[in-house]
């Protein structure tokens, strides 16, 4: 039985790990990866102490700092469900391992929003990608589609028009990204923009070979021949594992008090998975520290 | 572990790729690094071996790992 189980290895979970270790709590960190969303970021210019640092470098530093402490780490497995037990909490992972703790911190962050269309899951990694900066260059010389209308979609388009044969931008809404970005699209010769078009299906046997889109106004459908589909439609809170346990707000974020308490005593939450305003590395780290200190106080009250 | 042949397929813009390479370097594992953004032949080879198009792909002897899966790399390199 652990004193504290920290679920999630982004900045919130890692900061919580450091604070928990310094309070000498018997701590377990469970996470699919270390670094969370920082893994899809290059330049960071607003984390205190660094005028500029690359995402991977910052994660390496976080990881080295956490690694100094005698806490247990299960990295590469994810918590599928967290349950309340008489003595605290039990987590069941995707690998079907079980861990028990007296207190827990949910720090599972945000994950890319899915389109939820046929073909998407089957073809993920087979032409469908959620990390344009990672996988974009592999599609050099090919026809691709970028789905979305916000800044991350526009940035993906601007990167891809330089290297792809042709880029299709498919957005369900008018473009919502910054004008500085959308203005740059006008110069691109190899770009077709489909506004107010819904992506209905991603097609392909083994690898992506096309998408089917539908004009939201006229209802007319067409198929585009593409080898890559970049899905850039924002992020959603990664709260599935606790949705039956704690109170969430309308967007699926875990609601927390200023002391990081959730609706369940002994269960805390921190970072981007919560309803705390401002999703920033610095904020998430601070929230993780607060949550660990609150868990420590809760444990002290238990022994009294 | 000295005799295992390790190949990394990566792109220069992929943060996970950098972390994989940092991790291998830190472990003292030597590896060949192919930039699939530039090298089309290696990109094709990566897709053939891994049956998918995401980076990074790490090949340890005959085992293929997609993404930075530290636990899996540790067990393959052990």
CSV table of C-alpha atoms in Angstrom, one decimal:
chain,number,residue,atom,x,y,z
A,1,UNK,CA,0.0,0.0,0.0
A,2,UNK,CA,1.5,3.3,-1.1
A,3,UNK,CA,0.9,6.6,0.7
A,4,UNK,CA,0.4,8.4,-2.6
A,5,UNK,CA,-0.1,7.3,-6.1
A,6,UNK,CA,0.6,9.9,-8.8
A,7,UNK,CA,-1.2,9.2,-12.1
A,8,UNK,CA,0.5,11.0,-15.0
A,9,UNK,CA,4.1,11.9,-15.8
A,10,UNK,CA,3.8,15.4,-17.3
A,11,UNK,CA,5.0,18.5,-15.4
A,12,UNK,CA,2.2,18.3,-12.8
A,13,UNK,CA,2.9,14.6,-12.0
A,14,UNK,CA,6.6,15.1,-11.9
A,15,UNK,CA,6.5,18.1,-9.7
A,16,UNK,CA,4.1,16.2,-7.4
A,17,UNK,CA,6.7,13.4,-7.4
A,18,UNK,CA,9.5,15.6,-6.2
A,19,UNK,CA,7.4,17.2,-3.5
A,20,UNK,CA,6.0,13.8,-2.3
A,21,UNK,CA,9.5,12.3,-2.2
A,22,UNK,CA,10.8,15.3,-0.2
A,23,UNK,CA,8.0,14.7,2.3
A,24,UNK,CA,9.2,11.0,2.4
A,25,UNK,CA,5.8,9.6,1.3
A,26,UNK,CA,5.9,6.1,0.0
A,27,UNK,CA,5.1,7.1,-3.6
A,28,UNK,CA,4.2,5.4,-6.9
A,29,UNK,CA,4.3,7.3,-10.2
A,30,UNK,CA,2.3,5.5,-13.0
A,31,UNK,CA,2.3,7.0,-16.5
A,32,UNK,CA,2.3,6.0,-20.1
A,33,UNK,CA,5.2,8.4,-20.7
A,34,UNK,CA,7.4,11.0,-19.0
A,35,UNK,CA,6.8,14.5,-20.1
A,36,UNK,CA,3.3,14.4,-21.4
A,37,UNK,CA,2.4,17.2,-23.8
A,38,UNK,CA,6.0,18.6,-23.6
A,39,UNK,CA,6.9,15.7,-25.9
A,40,UNK,CA,5.2,17.4,-28.8
A,41,UNK,CA,6.8,20.8,-28.2
A,42,UNK,CA,10.2,22.2,-29.4
A,43,UNK,CA,10.9,25.6,-28.1
A,44,UNK,CA,9.8,26.7,-24.6
A,45,UNK,CA,10.5,30.3,-23.7
A,46,UNK,CA,8.3,30.8,-20.6
A,47,UNK,CA,9.5,28.2,-18.1
A,48,UNK,CA,11.2,30.1,-15.3
A,49,UNK,CA,14.9,29.7,-15.2
A,50,UNK,CA,15.3,29.1,-18.9
A,51,UNK,CA,15.1,31.9,-21.5
A,52,UNK,CA,14.9,29.1,-24.0
A,53,UNK,CA,14.9,25.4,-23.7
A,54,UNK,CA,13.8,22.6,-26.0
A,55,UNK,CA,11.0,20.4,-24.8
A,56,UNK,CA,13.0,17.1,-24.8
A,57,UNK,CA,15.8,18.8,-22.8
A,58,UNK,CA,13.3,20.1,-20.2
A,59,UNK,CA,11.8,16.6,-19.8
A,60,UNK,CA,15.3,15.1,-19.4
A,61,UNK,CA,16.0,17.6,-16.6
A,62,UNK,CA,12.6,16.8,-14.9
A,63,UNK,CA,13.3,13.1,-15.2
A,64,UNK,CA,16.8,13.3,-13.8
A,65,UNK,CA,15.5,15.3,-10.8
A,66,UNK,CA,12.7,12.8,-10.1
A,67,UNK,CA,15.1,10.0,-10.6
A,68,UNK,CA,17.2,11.1,-7.6
A,69,UNK,CA,14.4,10.1,-5.2
A,70,UNK,CA,13.5,6.6,-4.0
A,71,UNK,CA,10.0,6.6,-5.5
A,72,UNK,CA,8.6,3.7,-7.5
A,73,UNK,CA,8.0,4.4,-11.2
A,74,UNK,CA,5.8,2.4,-13.6
A,75,UNK,CA,6.4,4.1,-16.9
A,76,UNK,CA,4.9,2.7,-20.1
A,77,UNK,CA,1.7,1.5,-18.5
A,78,UNK,CA,-1.5,3.6,-18.1
A,79,UNK,CA,-4.2,3.6,-15.5
A,80,UNK,CA,-7.4,2.3,-17.1
A,81,UNK,CA,-9.6,2.8,-14.0
A,82,UNK,CA,-9.2,4.3,-10.6
A,83,UNK,CA,-11.6,3.1,-7.9
A,84,UNK,CA,-12.3,4.0,-4.3
A,85,UNK,CA,-11.6,1.2,-1.7
A,86,UNK,CA,-12.1,1.1,2.0
A,87,UNK,CA,-8.4,2.1,2.7
A,88,UNK,CA,-8.0,4.5,-0.2
A,89,UNK,CA,-7.7,3.9,-3.9
A,90,UNK,CA,-7.0,1.1,-6.3
A,91,UNK,CA,-5.7,1.6,-9.8
A,92,UNK,CA,-6.1,-1.0,-12.6
A,93,UNK,CA,-3.7,-0.5,-15.5
A,94,UNK,CA,-4.0,-1.4,-19.2
A,95,UNK,CA,-1.5,-4.2,-18.5
A,96,UNK,CA,-4.0,-5.4,-15.8
A,97,UNK,CA,-1.7,-4.6,-12.9
A,98,UNK,CA,-3.3,-3.3,-9.7
A,99,UNK,CA,-1.9,-0.7,-7.3
A,100,UNK,CA,-3.2,0.4,-4.0
A,101,UNK,CA,-2.7,3.7,-2.2
A,102,UNK,CA,-4.1,5.8,0.6
A,103,UNK,CA,-4.2,9.0,-1.5
A,104,UNK,CA,-3.9,9.7,-5.2
A,105,UNK,CA,-3.2,12.6,-7.5
A,106,UNK,CA,-4.8,12.7,-11.0
A,107,UNK,CA,-2.3,14.5,-13.3
A,108,UNK,CA,-3.2,12.9,-16.6
A,109,UNK,CA,-3.2,16.1,-18.6
A,110,UNK,CA,-4.8,16.5,-22.0
A,111,UNK,CA,-4.6,14.3,-25.1
A,112,UNK,CA,-5.4,15.1,-28.8
A,113,UNK,CA,-9.1,15.2,-29.6
A,114,UNK,CA,-10.2,12.5,-32.0
A,115,UNK,CA,-12.4,12.9,-35.0
A,116,UNK,CA,-14.3,9.7,-34.2
A,117,UNK,CA,-14.8,8.7,-37.8
A,118,UNK,CA,-14.5,5.3,-39.5
A,119,UNK,CA,-10.9,4.4,-40.3
A,120,UNK,CA,-9.3,6.8,-37.8
A,121,UNK,CA,-8.3,4.2,-35.2
A,122,UNK,CA,-7.3,1.5,-37.6
A,123,UNK,CA,-5.1,3.9,-39.6
A,124,UNK,CA,-3.5,5.8,-36.7
A,125,UNK,CA,0.2,5.6,-37.4
A,126,UNK,CA,-0.6,4.4,-40.9
A,127,UNK,CA,-1.0,7.8,-42.3
A,128,UNK,CA,-3.1,9.3,-39.6
A,129,UNK,CA,-1.1,11.3,-37.1
A,130,UNK,CA,-1.8,13.7,-34.2
A,131,UNK,CA,1.8,15.0,-34.1
A,132,UNK,CA,2.4,17.0,-37.3
A,133,UNK,CA,5.8,18.3,-36.1
A,134,UNK,CA,6.9,14.7,-35.5
A,135,UNK,CA,5.6,12.9,-38.6
A,136,UNK,CA,5.1,15.7,-41.1
A,137,UNK,CA,8.5,15.2,-42.9
A,138,UNK,CA,7.7,11.6,-43.7
A,139,UNK,CA,5.0,12.8,-46.1
A,140,UNK,CA,7.3,15.0,-48.2
A,141,UNK,CA,6.2,14.8,-51.8
A,142,UNK,CA,2.8,13.3,-51.0
A,143,UNK,CA,-0.7,14.7,-51.0
A,144,UNK,CA,-2.0,15.2,-47.5
A,145,UNK,CA,-5.0,16.6,-45.6
A,146,UNK,CA,-4.9,18.7,-42.4
A,147,UNK,CA,-8.1,18.5,-40.4
A,148,UNK,CA,-8.8,21.5,-38.1
A,149,UNK,CA,-9.1,25.3,-38.3
A,150,UNK,CA,-7.1,26.5,-35.2
A,151,UNK,CA,-3.5,27.5,-34.8
A,152,UNK,CA,-2.1,24.0,-34.6
A,153,UNK,CA,-3.9,23.1,-37.9
A,154,UNK,CA,-2.6,26.3,-39.6
A,155,UNK,CA,0.9,25.7,-38.4
A,156,UNK,CA,0.8,22.1,-39.8
A,157,UNK,CA,-0.5,23.5,-43.1
A,158,UNK,CA,2.3,26.1,-43.3
A,159,UNK,CA,4.9,23.4,-42.6
A,160,UNK,CA,3.4,20.9,-45.1
A,161,UNK,CA,3.0,23.3,-48.1
A,162,UNK,CA,6.8,23.6,-48.2
A,163,UNK,CA,7.3,19.8,-48.6
A,164,UNK,CA,4.1,18.1,-49.7
A,165,UNK,CA,2.9,17.8,-53.3
A,166,UNK,CA,-0.5,19.2,-52.3
A,167,UNK,CA,-2.2,20.1,-49.0
A,168,UNK,CA,-5.9,20.0,-48.3
A,169,UNK,CA,-7.1,22.0,-45.3
A,170,UNK,CA,-10.4,20.7,-44.1
A,171,UNK,CA,-12.2,22.6,-41.3
A,172,UNK,CA,-15.6,22.1,-39.9
A,173,UNK,CA,-15.8,25.8,-39.0
A,174,UNK,CA,-14.4,29.0,-40.5
A,175,UNK,CA,-10.7,29.3,-39.6
A,176,UNK,CA,-10.3,30.2,-35.9
A,177,UNK,CA,-6.5,30.4,-35.9
A,178,UNK,CA,-4.6,33.7,-35.6
A,179,UNK,CA,-4.7,36.0,-38.6
A,180,UNK,CA,-0.9,36.2,-38.8
A,181,UNK,CA,-1.0,32.5,-39.7
A,182,UNK,CA,-4.1,32.4,-42.0
A,183,UNK,CA,-2.7,35.4,-44.0
A,184,UNK,CA,0.4,33.3,-44.8
A,185,UNK,CA,-1.8,30.6,-46.4
A,186,UNK,CA,-2.7,33.0,-49.3
A,187,UNK,CA,0.7,32.6,-50.8
A,188,UNK,CA,0.6,28.8,-51.0
A,189,UNK,CA,0.0,27.5,-54.5
A,190,UNK,CA,-0.3,23.8,-53.5
A,191,UNK,CA,-3.1,24.3,-51.0
A,192,UNK,CA,-6.9,23.8,-51.3
A,193,UNK,CA,-9.0,25.0,-48.4
A,194,UNK,CA,-12.3,23.4,-47.6
A,195,UNK,CA,-14.1,25.5,-45.0
A,196,UNK,CA,-17.3,24.2,-43.3
A,197,UNK,CA,-16.5,20.7,-44.4
A,198,UNK,CA,-16.9,17.7,-42.2
A,199,UNK,CA,-14.5,14.8,-42.4
A,200,UNK,CA,-16.6,11.7,-42.6
A,201,UNK,CA,-14.2,8.9,-43.2
A,202,UNK,CA,-10.5,8.0,-43.5
A,203,UNK,CA,-9.9,5.4,-46.1
A,204,UNK,CA,-7.2,2.9,-46.8
A,205,UNK,CA,-6.2,-0.7,-46.6
A,206,UNK,CA,-3.0,-0.9,-44.5
A,207,UNK,CA,-2.1,2.7,-45.2
A,208,UNK,CA,-4.2,5.8,-45.7
A,209,UNK,CA,-5.2,6.5,-49.3
A,210,UNK,CA,-7.9,9.1,-49.0
A,211,UNK,CA,-10.6,10.9,-47.0
A,212,UNK,CA,-14.2,11.5,-47.6
A,213,UNK,CA,-15.5,15.0,-46.7
A,214,UNK,CA,-18.9,16.6,-46.8
A,215,UNK,CA,-19.9,20.2,-47.4
A,216,UNK,CA,-21.8,21.1,-44.3
A,217,UNK,CA,-24.1,23.5,-46.2
A,218,UNK,CA,-24.9,21.7,-49.5
A,219,UNK,CA,-24.4,18.2,-48.1
A,220,UNK,CA,-22.3,17.3,-51.1
A,221,UNK,CA,-19.6,14.7,-50.5
A,222,UNK,CA,-16.3,14.3,-52.2
A,223,UNK,CA,-13.3,12.1,-51.8
A,224,UNK,CA,-9.7,13.4,-51.7
A,225,UNK,CA,-6.8,11.3,-52.5
A,226,UNK,CA,-4.2,11.7,-49.7
A,227,UNK,CA,-1.5,9.6,-48.1
A,228,UNK,CA,-1.4,11.4,-44.8
A,229,UNK,CA,-4.0,12.9,-42.5
A,230,UNK,CA,-3.0,15.3,-39.8
A,231,UNK,CA,-5.7,15.7,-37.1
A,232,UNK,CA,-5.3,19.0,-35.3
A,233,UNK,CA,-8.6,19.7,-33.7
A,234,UNK,CA,-7.5,20.5,-30.2
A,235,UNK,CA,-7.1,18.6,-27.0
A,236,UNK,CA,-9.4,17.0,-24.5
A,237,UNK,CA,-8.9,16.3,-20.8
A,238,UNK,CA,-7.6,12.8,-20.2
A,239,UNK,CA,-10.1,12.0,-17.5
A,240,UNK,CA,-11.7,8.7,-18.7
A,241,UNK,CA,-10.1,6.6,-16.0
A,242,UNK,CA,-11.8,8.7,-13.3
A,243,UNK,CA,-15.0,9.7,-14.9
A,244,UNK,CA,-17.1,7.5,-12.7
A,245,UNK,CA,-15.2,8.4,-9.6
A,246,UNK,CA,-15.0,12.2,-9.5
A,247,UNK,CA,-16.9,15.2,-10.5
A,248,UNK,CA,-16.0,16.6,-13.9
A,249,UNK,CA,-17.2,19.8,-15.5
A,250,UNK,CA,-19.0,20.1,-18.8
A,251,UNK,CA,-15.7,19.8,-20.8
A,252,UNK,CA,-14.6,16.7,-18.9
A,253,UNK,CA,-12.1,18.5,-16.7
A,254,UNK,CA,-11.8,17.4,-13.1
A,255,UNK,CA,-13.1,20.1,-10.9
A,256,UNK,CA,-10.8,21.1,-8.1
A,257,UNK,CA,-10.7,23.5,-5.1
A,258,UNK,CA,-7.9,25.9,-4.7
A,259,UNK,CA,-6.3,23.2,-2.6
A,260,UNK,CA,-6.5,20.7,-5.5
A,261,UNK,CA,-9.2,18.6,-3.7
A,262,UNK,CA,-11.6,16.7,-6.0
A,263,UNK,CA,-15.1,15.6,-5.0
A,264,UNK,CA,-13.5,12.5,-3.3
A,265,UNK,CA,-11.6,13.0,0.0
A,266,UNK,CA,-8.0,11.9,-0.3
A,267,UNK,CA,-8.1,12.3,-4.1
A,268,UNK,CA,-6.4,15.3,-5.6
A,269,UNK,CA,-5.9,16.5,-9.2
A,270,UNK,CA,-3.4,18.9,-10.8
A,271,UNK,CA,-2.5,20.4,-14.1
A,272,UNK,CA,-4.2,20.3,-17.5
A,273,UNK,CA,-6.7,17.6,-16.6
A,274,UNK,CA,-8.3,20.0,-14.1
A,275,UNK,CA,-10.5,23.1,-14.4
A,276,UNK,CA,-7.7,25.3,-13.3
A,277,UNK,CA,-7.4,28.2,-15.8
A,278,UNK,CA,-4.3,28.5,-17.9
A,279,UNK,CA,-2.8,25.4,-19.3
A,280,UNK,CA,0.9,26.1,-19.0
A,281,UNK,CA,3.9,23.9,-18.0
A,282,UNK,CA,4.8,26.4,-15.2
A,283,UNK,CA,1.2,26.4,-13.9
A,284,UNK,CA,0.9,22.6,-14.1
A,285,UNK,CA,4.2,22.1,-12.1
A,286,UNK,CA,3.0,24.5,-9.4
A,287,UNK,CA,-0.4,22.7,-9.2
A,288,UNK,CA,1.4,19.4,-8.9
A,289,UNK,CA,3.5,20.7,-6.0
A,290,UNK,CA,0.3,22.0,-4.3
A,291,UNK,CA,-1.5,18.7,-4.7
A,292,UNK,CA,1.4,16.7,-3.2
A,293,UNK,CA,1.6,18.9,-0.2
A,294,UNK,CA,-2.2,18.6,0.3
A,295,UNK,CA,-2.0,14.8,0.1
A,296,UNK,CA,0.8,15.0,2.7
A,297,UNK,CA,-1.5,17.0,5.0
A,298,UNK,CA,-4.3,14.6,4.5
A,299,UNK,CA,-2.1,11.6,5.4
A,300,UNK,CA,-1.0,13.5,8.6
A,301,UNK,CA,-4.6,13.9,9.6
A,302,UNK,CA,-5.2,10.2,9.0
A,303,UNK,CA,-2.6,9.2,11.6
A,304,UNK,CA,-3.9,11.6,14.3
B,1,UNK,CA,24.4,-5.6,-24.8
B,2,UNK,CA,27.5,-4.5,-26.6
B,3,UNK,CA,26.7,-6.7,-29.7
B,4,UNK,CA,23.2,-5.6,-30.4
B,5,UNK,CA,22.6,-3.6,-33.5
B,6,UNK,CA,20.5,-0.5,-32.9
B,7,UNK,CA,18.9,1.7,-35.5
B,8,UNK,CA,16.9,4.8,-35.0
B,9,UNK,CA,14.7,6.3,-37.7
B,10,UNK,CA,13.8,9.8,-36.9
B,11,UNK,CA,13.0,13.3,-38.1
B,12,UNK,CA,14.9,16.5,-36.9
B,13,UNK,CA,11.6,18.1,-35.7
B,14,UNK,CA,10.3,15.3,-33.6
B,15,UNK,CA,10.8,15.8,-29.8
B,16,UNK,CA,10.3,12.1,-29.0
B,17,UNK,CA,13.1,11.3,-31.4
B,18,UNK,CA,15.5,13.5,-29.6
B,19,UNK,CA,14.5,11.9,-26.3
B,20,UNK,CA,15.1,8.4,-27.6
B,21,UNK,CA,18.5,9.4,-28.9
B,22,UNK,CA,19.4,11.2,-25.6
B,23,UNK,CA,18.2,8.1,-23.7
B,24,UNK,CA,20.3,5.7,-25.8
B,25,UNK,CA,23.4,7.9,-25.6
B,26,UNK,CA,22.9,8.2,-21.8
B,27,UNK,CA,22.8,4.4,-21.6
B,28,UNK,CA,26.0,4.1,-23.6
B,29,UNK,CA,24.2,2.4,-26.5
B,30,UNK,CA,25.7,3.2,-29.9
B,31,UNK,CA,23.2,3.4,-32.7
B,32,UNK,CA,22.8,4.4,-36.4
B,33,UNK,CA,20.5,7.3,-36.9
B,34,UNK,CA,18.6,7.8,-40.1
B,35,UNK,CA,16.9,11.1,-40.9
B,36,UNK,CA,13.8,9.9,-42.7
B,37,UNK,CA,12.8,13.5,-43.6
B,38,UNK,CA,15.8,13.6,-46.0
B,39,UNK,CA,16.5,10.0,-46.8
B,40,UNK,CA,13.5,8.7,-48.8
B,41,UNK,CA,15.0,5.2,-49.1
B,42,UNK,CA,15.3,4.9,-45.3
B,43,UNK,CA,11.8,6.3,-44.9
B,44,UNK,CA,10.5,3.5,-47.1
B,45,UNK,CA,12.6,0.9,-45.2
B,46,UNK,CA,11.2,2.2,-41.9
B,47,UNK,CA,7.6,1.9,-43.2
B,48,UNK,CA,8.3,-1.6,-44.4
B,49,UNK,CA,9.8,-2.7,-41.1
B,50,UNK,CA,7.3,-1.1,-38.8
B,51,UNK,CA,4.2,-1.2,-41.0
B,52,UNK,CA,3.4,2.3,-40.0
B,53,UNK,CA,4.5,5.9,-40.7
B,54,UNK,CA,5.2,7.5,-37.3
B,55,UNK,CA,8.6,8.4,-35.9
B,56,UNK,CA,10.6,7.5,-34.0
B,57,UNK,CA,11.1,3.8,-34.9
B,58,UNK,CA,13.9,1.9,-33.1
B,59,UNK,CA,15.2,-1.4,-34.3
B,60,UNK,CA,17.1,-3.5,-31.8
B,61,UNK,CA,18.5,-6.5,-33.8
B,62,UNK,CA,15.2,-7.8,-35.3
B,63,UNK,CA,12.8,-6.2,-32.8
B,64,UNK,CA,10.9,-3.1,-33.9
B,65,UNK,CA,9.8,-0.5,-31.3
B,66,UNK,CA,7.5,2.3,-32.4
B,67,UNK,CA,7.7,5.4,-30.3
B,68,UNK,CA,9.7,6.1,-27.2
B,69,UNK,CA,8.8,3.1,-25.1
B,70,UNK,CA,11.4,3.2,-22.4
B,71,UNK,CA,10.3,-0.1,-20.7
B,72,UNK,CA,10.4,-2.0,-24.0
B,73,UNK,CA,13.8,-0.6,-25.0
B,74,UNK,CA,15.2,-1.5,-21.6
B,75,UNK,CA,14.1,-5.0,-21.9
B,76,UNK,CA,15.4,-5.4,-25.5
B,77,UNK,CA,18.7,-3.9,-24.5
B,78,UNK,CA,19.1,-5.8,-21.3
